[in-house]
PDB file of C-alpha atoms and ligand atoms in Angstrom:
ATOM      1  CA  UNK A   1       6.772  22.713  -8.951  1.00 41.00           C
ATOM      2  CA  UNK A   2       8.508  19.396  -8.597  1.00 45.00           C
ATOM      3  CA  UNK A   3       6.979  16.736  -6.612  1.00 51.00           C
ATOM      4  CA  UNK A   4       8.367  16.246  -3.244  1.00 57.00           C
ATOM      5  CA  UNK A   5      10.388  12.712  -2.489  1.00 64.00           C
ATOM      6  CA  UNK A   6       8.289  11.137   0.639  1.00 66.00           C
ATOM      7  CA  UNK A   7      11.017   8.682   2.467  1.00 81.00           C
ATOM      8  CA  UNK A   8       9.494   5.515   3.090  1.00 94.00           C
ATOM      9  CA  UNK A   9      10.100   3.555   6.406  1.00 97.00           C
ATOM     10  CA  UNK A  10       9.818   0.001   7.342  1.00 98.00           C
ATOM     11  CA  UNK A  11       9.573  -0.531  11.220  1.00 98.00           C
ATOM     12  CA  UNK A  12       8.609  -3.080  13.998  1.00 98.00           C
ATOM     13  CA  UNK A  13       4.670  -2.254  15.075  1.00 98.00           C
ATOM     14  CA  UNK A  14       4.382  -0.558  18.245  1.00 98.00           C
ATOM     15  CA  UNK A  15       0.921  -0.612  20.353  1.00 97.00           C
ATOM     16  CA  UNK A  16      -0.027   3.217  19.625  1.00 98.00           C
ATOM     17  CA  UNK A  17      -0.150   2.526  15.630  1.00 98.00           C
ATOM     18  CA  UNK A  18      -2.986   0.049  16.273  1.00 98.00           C
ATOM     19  CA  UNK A  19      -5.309   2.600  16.312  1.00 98.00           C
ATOM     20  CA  UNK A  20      -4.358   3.649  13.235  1.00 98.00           C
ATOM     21  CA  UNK A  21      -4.573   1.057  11.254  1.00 98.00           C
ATOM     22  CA  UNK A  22      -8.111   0.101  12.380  1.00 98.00           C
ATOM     23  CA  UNK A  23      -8.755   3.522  11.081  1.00 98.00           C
ATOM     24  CA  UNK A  24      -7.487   2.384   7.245  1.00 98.00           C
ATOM     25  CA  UNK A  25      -9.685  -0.606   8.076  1.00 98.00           C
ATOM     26  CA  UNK A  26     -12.605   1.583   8.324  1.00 98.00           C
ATOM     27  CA  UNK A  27     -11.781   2.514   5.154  1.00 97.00           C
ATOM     28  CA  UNK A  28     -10.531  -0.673   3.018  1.00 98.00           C
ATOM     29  CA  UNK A  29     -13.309  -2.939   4.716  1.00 96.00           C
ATOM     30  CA  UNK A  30     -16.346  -1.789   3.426  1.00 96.00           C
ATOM     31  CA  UNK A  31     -14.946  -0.973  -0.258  1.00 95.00           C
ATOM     32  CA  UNK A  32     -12.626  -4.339  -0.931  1.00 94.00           C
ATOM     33  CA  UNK A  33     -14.068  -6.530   1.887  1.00 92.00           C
ATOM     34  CA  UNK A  34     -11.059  -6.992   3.794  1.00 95.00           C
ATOM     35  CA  UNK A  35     -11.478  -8.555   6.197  1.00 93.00           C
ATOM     36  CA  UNK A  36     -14.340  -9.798   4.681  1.00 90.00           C
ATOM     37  CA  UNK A  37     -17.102  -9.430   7.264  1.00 88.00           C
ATOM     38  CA  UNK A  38     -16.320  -6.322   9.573  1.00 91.00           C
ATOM     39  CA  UNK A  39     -14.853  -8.286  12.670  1.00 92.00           C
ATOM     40  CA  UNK A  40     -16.511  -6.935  16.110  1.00 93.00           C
ATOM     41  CA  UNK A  41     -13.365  -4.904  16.891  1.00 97.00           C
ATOM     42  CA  UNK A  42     -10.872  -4.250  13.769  1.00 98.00           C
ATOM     43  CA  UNK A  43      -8.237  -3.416  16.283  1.00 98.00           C
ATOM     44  CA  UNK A  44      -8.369  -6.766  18.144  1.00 97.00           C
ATOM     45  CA  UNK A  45      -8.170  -8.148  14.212  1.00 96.00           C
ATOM     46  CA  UNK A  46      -4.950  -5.816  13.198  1.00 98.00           C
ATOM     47  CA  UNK A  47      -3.557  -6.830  17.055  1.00 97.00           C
ATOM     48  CA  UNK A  48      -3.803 -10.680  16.595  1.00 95.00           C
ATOM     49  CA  UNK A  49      -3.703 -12.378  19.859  1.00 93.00           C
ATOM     50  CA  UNK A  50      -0.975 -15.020  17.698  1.00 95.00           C
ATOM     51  CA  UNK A  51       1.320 -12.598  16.397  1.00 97.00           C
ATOM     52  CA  UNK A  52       5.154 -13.574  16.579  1.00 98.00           C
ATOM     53  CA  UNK A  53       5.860 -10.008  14.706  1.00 98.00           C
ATOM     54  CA  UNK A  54       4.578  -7.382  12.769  1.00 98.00           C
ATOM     55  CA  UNK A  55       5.541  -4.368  10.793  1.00 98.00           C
ATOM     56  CA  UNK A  56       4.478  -1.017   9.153  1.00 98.00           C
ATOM     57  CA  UNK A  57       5.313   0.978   6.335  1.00 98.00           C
ATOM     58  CA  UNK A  58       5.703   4.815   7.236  1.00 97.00           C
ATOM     59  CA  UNK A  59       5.271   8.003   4.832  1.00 95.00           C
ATOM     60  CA  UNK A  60       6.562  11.094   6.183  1.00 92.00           C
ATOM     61  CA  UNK A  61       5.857   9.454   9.580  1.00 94.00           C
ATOM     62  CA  UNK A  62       2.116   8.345   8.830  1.00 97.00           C
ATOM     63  CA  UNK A  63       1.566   4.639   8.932  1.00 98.00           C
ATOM     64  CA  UNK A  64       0.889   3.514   5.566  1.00 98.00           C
ATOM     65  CA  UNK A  65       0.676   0.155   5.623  1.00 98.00           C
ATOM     66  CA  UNK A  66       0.737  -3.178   7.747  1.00 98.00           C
ATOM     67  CA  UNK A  67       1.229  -6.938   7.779  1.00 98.00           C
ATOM     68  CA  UNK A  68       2.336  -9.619  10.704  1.00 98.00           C
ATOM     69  CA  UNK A  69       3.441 -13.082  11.034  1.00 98.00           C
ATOM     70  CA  UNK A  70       1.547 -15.533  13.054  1.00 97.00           C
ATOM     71  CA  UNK A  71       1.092 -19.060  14.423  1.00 94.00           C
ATOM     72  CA  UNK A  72      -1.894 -21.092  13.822  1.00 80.00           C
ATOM     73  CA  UNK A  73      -4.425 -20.165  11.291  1.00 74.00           C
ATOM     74  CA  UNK A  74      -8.305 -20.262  11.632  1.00 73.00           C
ATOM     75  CA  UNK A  75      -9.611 -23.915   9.209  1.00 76.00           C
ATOM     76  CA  UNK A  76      -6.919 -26.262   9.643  1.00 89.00           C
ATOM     77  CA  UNK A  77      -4.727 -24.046   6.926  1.00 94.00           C
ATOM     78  CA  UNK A  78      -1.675 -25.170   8.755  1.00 94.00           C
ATOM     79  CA  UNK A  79      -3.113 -28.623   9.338  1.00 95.00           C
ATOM     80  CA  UNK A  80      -2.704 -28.073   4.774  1.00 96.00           C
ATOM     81  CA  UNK A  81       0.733 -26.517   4.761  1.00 97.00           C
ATOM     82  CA  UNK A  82       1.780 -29.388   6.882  1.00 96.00           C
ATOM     83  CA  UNK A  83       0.665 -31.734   4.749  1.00 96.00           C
ATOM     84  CA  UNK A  84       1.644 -30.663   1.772  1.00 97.00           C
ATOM     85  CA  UNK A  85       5.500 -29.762   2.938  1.00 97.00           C
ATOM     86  CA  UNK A  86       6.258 -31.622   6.072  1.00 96.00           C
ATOM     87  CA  UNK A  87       7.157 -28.992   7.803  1.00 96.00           C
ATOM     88  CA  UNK A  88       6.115 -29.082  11.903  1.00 95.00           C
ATOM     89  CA  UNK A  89       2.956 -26.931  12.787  1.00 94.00           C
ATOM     90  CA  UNK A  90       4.615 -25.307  15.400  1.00 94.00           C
ATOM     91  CA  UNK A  91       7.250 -23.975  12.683  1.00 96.00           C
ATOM     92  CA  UNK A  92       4.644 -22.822  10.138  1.00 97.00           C
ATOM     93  CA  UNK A  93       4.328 -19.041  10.216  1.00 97.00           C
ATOM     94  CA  UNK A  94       1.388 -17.477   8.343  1.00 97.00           C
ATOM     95  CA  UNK A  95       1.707 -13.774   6.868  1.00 98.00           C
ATOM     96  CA  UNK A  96      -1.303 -12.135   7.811  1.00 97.00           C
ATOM     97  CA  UNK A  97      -3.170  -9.017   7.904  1.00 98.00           C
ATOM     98  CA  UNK A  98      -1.627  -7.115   4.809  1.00 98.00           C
ATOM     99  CA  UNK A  99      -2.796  -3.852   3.756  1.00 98.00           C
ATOM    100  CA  UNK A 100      -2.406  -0.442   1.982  1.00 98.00           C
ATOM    101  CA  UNK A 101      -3.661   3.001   2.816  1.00 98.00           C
ATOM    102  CA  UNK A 102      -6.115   3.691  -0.455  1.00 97.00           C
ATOM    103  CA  UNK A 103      -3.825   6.725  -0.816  1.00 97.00           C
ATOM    104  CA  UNK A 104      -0.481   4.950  -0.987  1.00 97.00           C
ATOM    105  CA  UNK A 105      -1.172   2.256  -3.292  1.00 98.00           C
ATOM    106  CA  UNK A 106       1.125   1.593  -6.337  1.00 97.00           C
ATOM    107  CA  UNK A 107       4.165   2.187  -4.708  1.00 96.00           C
ATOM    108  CA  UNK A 108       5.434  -1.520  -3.770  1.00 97.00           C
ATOM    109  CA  UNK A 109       4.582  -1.157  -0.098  1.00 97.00           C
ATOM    110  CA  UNK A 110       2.488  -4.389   0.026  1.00 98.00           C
ATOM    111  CA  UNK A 111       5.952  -6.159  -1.957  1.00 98.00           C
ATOM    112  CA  UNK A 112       8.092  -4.408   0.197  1.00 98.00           C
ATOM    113  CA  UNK A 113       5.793  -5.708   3.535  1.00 98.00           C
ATOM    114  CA  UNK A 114       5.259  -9.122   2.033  1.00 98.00           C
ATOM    115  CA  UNK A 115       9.153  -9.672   1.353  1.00 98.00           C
ATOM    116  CA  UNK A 116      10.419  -8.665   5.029  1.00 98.00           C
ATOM    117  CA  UNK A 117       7.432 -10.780   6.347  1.00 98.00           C
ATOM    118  CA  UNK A 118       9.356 -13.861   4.289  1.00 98.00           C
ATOM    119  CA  UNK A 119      12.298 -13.314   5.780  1.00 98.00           C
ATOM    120  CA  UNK A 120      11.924 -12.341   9.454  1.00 98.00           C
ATOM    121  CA  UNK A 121       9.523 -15.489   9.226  1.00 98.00           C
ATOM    122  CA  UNK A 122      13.088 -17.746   7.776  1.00 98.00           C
ATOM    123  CA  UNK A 123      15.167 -15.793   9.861  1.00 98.00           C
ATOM    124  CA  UNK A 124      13.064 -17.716  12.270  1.00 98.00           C
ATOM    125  CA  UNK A 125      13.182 -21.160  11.347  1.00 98.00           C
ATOM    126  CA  UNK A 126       9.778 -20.744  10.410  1.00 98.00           C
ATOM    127  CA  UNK A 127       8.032 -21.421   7.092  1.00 98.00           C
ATOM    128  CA  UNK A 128       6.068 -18.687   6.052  1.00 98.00           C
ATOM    129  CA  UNK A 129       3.146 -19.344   4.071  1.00 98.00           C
ATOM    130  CA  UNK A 130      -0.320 -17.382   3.446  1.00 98.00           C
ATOM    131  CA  UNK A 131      -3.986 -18.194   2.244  1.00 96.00           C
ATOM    132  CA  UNK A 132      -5.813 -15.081  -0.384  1.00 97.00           C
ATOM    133  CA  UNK A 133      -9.024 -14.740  -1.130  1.00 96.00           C
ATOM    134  CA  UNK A 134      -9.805 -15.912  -4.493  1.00 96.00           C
ATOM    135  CA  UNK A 135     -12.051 -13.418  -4.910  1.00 94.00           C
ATOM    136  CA  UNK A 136      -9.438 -10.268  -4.976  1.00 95.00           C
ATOM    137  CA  UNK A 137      -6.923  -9.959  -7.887  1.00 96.00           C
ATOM    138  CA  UNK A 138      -4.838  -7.087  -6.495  1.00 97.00           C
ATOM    139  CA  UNK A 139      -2.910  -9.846  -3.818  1.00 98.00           C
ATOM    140  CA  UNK A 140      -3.363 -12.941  -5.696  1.00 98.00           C
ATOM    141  CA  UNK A 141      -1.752 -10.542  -8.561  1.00 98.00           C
ATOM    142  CA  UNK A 142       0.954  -9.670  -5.576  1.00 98.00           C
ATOM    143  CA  UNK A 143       2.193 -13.343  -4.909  1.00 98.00           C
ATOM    144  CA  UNK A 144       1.778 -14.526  -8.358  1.00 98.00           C
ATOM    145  CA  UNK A 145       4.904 -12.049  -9.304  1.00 98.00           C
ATOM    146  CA  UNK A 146       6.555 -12.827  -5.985  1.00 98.00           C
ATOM    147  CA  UNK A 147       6.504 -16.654  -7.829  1.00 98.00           C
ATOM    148  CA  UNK A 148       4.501 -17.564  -4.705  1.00 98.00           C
ATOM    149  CA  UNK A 149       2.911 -21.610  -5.272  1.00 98.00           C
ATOM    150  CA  UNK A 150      -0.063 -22.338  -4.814  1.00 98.00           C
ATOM    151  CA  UNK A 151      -0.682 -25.780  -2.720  1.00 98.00           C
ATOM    152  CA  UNK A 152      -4.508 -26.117  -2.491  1.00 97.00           C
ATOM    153  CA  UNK A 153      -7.387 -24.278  -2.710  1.00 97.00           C
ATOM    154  CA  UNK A 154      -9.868 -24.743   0.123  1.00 95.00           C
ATOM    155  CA  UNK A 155     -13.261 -23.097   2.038  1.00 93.00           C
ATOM    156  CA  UNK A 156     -13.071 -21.420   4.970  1.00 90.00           C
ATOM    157  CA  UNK A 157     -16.323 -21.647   6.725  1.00 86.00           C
ATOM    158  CA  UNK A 158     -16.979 -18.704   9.361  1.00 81.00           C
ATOM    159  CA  UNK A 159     -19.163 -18.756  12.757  1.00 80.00           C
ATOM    160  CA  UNK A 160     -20.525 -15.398  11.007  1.00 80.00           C
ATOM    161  CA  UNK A 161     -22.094 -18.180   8.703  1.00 86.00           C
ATOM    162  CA  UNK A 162     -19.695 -16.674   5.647  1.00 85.00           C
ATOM    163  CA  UNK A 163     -17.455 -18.802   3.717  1.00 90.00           C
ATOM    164  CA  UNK A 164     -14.754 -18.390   1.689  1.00 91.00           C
ATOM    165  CA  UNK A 165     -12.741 -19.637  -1.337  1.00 96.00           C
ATOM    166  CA  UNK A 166      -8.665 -19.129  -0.545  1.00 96.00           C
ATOM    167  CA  UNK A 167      -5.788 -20.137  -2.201  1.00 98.00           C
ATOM    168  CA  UNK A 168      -3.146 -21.372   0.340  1.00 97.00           C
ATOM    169  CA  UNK A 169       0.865 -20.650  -0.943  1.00 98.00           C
ATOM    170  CA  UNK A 170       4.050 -21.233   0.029  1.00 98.00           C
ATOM    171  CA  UNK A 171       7.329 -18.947  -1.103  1.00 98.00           C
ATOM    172  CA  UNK A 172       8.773 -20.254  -4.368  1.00 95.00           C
ATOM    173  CA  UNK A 173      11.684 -22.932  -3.713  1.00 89.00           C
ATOM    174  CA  UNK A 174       9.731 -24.457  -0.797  1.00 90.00           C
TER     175      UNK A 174
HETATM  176  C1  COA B   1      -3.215  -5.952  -1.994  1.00 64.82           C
HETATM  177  C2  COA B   1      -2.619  -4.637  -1.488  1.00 64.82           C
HETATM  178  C3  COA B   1      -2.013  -4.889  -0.106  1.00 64.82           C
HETATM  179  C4  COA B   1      -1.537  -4.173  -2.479  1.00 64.82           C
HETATM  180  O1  COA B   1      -0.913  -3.016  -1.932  1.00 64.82           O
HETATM  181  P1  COA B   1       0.075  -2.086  -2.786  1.00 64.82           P
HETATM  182  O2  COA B   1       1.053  -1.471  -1.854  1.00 64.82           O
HETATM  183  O3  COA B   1      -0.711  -1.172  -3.639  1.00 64.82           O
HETATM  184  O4  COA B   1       0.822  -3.151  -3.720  1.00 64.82           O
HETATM  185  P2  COA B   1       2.238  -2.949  -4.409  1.00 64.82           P
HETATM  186  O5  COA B   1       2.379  -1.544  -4.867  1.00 64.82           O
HETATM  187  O6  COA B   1       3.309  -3.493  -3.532  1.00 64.82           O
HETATM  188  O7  COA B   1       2.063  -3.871  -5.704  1.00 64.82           O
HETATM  189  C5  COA B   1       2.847  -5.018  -5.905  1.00 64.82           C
HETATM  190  C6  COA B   1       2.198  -5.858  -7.001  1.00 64.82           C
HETATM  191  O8  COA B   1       0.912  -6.319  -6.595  1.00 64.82           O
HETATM  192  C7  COA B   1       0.046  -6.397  -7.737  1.00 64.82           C
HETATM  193  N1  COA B   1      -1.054  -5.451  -7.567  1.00 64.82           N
HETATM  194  C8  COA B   1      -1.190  -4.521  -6.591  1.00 64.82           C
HETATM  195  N2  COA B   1      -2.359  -3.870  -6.739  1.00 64.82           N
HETATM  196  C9  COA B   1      -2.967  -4.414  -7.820  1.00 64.82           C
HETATM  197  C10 COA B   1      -4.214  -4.191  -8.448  1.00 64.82           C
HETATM  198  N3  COA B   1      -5.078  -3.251  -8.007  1.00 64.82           N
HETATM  199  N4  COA B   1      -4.547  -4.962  -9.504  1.00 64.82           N
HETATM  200  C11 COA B   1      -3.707  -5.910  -9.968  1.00 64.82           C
HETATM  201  N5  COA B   1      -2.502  -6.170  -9.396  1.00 64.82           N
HETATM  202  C12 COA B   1      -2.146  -5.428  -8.345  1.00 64.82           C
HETATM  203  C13 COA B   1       0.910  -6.034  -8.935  1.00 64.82           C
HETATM  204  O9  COA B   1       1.509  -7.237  -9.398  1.00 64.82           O
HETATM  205  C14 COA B   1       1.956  -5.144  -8.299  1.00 64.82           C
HETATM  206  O10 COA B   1       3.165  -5.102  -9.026  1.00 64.82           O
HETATM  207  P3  COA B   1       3.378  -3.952 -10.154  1.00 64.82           P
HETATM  208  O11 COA B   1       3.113  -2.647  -9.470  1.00 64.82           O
HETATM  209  O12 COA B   1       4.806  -4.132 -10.547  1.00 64.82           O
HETATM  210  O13 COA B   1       2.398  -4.237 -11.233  1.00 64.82           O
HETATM  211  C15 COA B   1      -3.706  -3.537  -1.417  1.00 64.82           C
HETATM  212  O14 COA B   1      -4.408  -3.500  -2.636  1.00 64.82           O
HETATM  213  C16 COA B   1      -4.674  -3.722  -0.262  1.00 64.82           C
HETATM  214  O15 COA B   1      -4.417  -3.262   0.852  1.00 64.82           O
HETATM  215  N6  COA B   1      -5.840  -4.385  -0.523  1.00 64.82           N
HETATM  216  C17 COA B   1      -6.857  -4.610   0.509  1.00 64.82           C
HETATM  217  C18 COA B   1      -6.392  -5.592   1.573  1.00 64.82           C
HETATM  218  C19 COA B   1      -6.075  -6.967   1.001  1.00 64.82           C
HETATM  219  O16 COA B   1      -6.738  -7.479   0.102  1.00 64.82           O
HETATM  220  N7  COA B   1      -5.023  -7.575   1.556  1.00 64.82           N
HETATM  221  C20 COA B   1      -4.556  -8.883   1.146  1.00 64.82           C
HETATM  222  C21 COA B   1      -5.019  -9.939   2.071  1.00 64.82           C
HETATM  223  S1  COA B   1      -4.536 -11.553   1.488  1.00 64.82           S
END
């Protein structure tokens, strides 16, 4: 029996898939620590109070996958990208909350997420930037073949009392 072709769709968020993805956030959270300290609600994190849009990635009409652009990150992040390129804070958009079902890995969602995040962010007049975890391979891996630069790496210190090693990047050409 052949394997059956699963269309993949790439749409605008809408309010009834947040439940949903806090659901693969259940999942991912507790396995690859992202986020990594289980936020009080994971659908207020997924929601984002800053978003300026967001998107998921549909199989056979399951949500699959998820990431947003949004203004003003947590640690003076911005206050970096600023520095570093000039550009105003108020036009700095970071690409946020990216994930993958644990089932539908491998199949270029995240690259497929992370691209249309680059350019709805341009098609903005923002500049779209990001900050990774040093700690997890499988994204740094992500923007590394993207040609994603790095600009600094800095600690992000948490009320939670956690802290964190990220990489903060800018698209290539920047
Ligand atoms: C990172 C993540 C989003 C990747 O999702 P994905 O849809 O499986 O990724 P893609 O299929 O688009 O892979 C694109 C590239 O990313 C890199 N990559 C993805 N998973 C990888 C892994 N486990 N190890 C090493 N590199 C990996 C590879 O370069 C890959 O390209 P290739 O397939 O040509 O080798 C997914 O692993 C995830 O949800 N992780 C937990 C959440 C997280 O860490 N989010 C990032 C926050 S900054």
């Amino acid at each position: 029996m052949s394997a059956r072709h699963v269309p993949a769709v790439l749409r605008e968020r809408r309010e009834q898939d947040i439940a949903r993805l806090a659901t693969l956030l259940e999942v991912i959270q507790p396995i690859e620590g992202y986020p990594k300290s289980r936020p009080e609600s994971l659908e207020a994190f997924v929601r984002d109070r800053r978003v300026i849009g967001a998107w998921v990635i549909e199989e056979d009409g399951v949500v699959m996958g998820h990431a947003l652009i949004k203004q003003r990150s947590l640690g003076g992040i911005d206050d970096i990208v600023h520095e570093h390129t000039t550009w105003p804070k108020d036009r700095l958009a970071e690409i946020s909350r990216l994930f993958v079902a644990t089932e539908a890995r491998g199949k270029g969602y995240a690259r497929t997420l992370l691209r249309h995040c680059a350019s709805e962010a341009r098609r903005l007049n923002y500049l779209p930037y990001l900050d990774v975890d040093m700690a997890t391979p499988a994204p740094r891996a992500l923007y590394a073949s993207e040609g994603w630069q790095s600009l600094a790496i800095t600690t992000l210190s948490f009320p939670s009392g956690i802290s964190l090693e990220v990489d903060v990047m800018v698209p290539p050409g920047t």
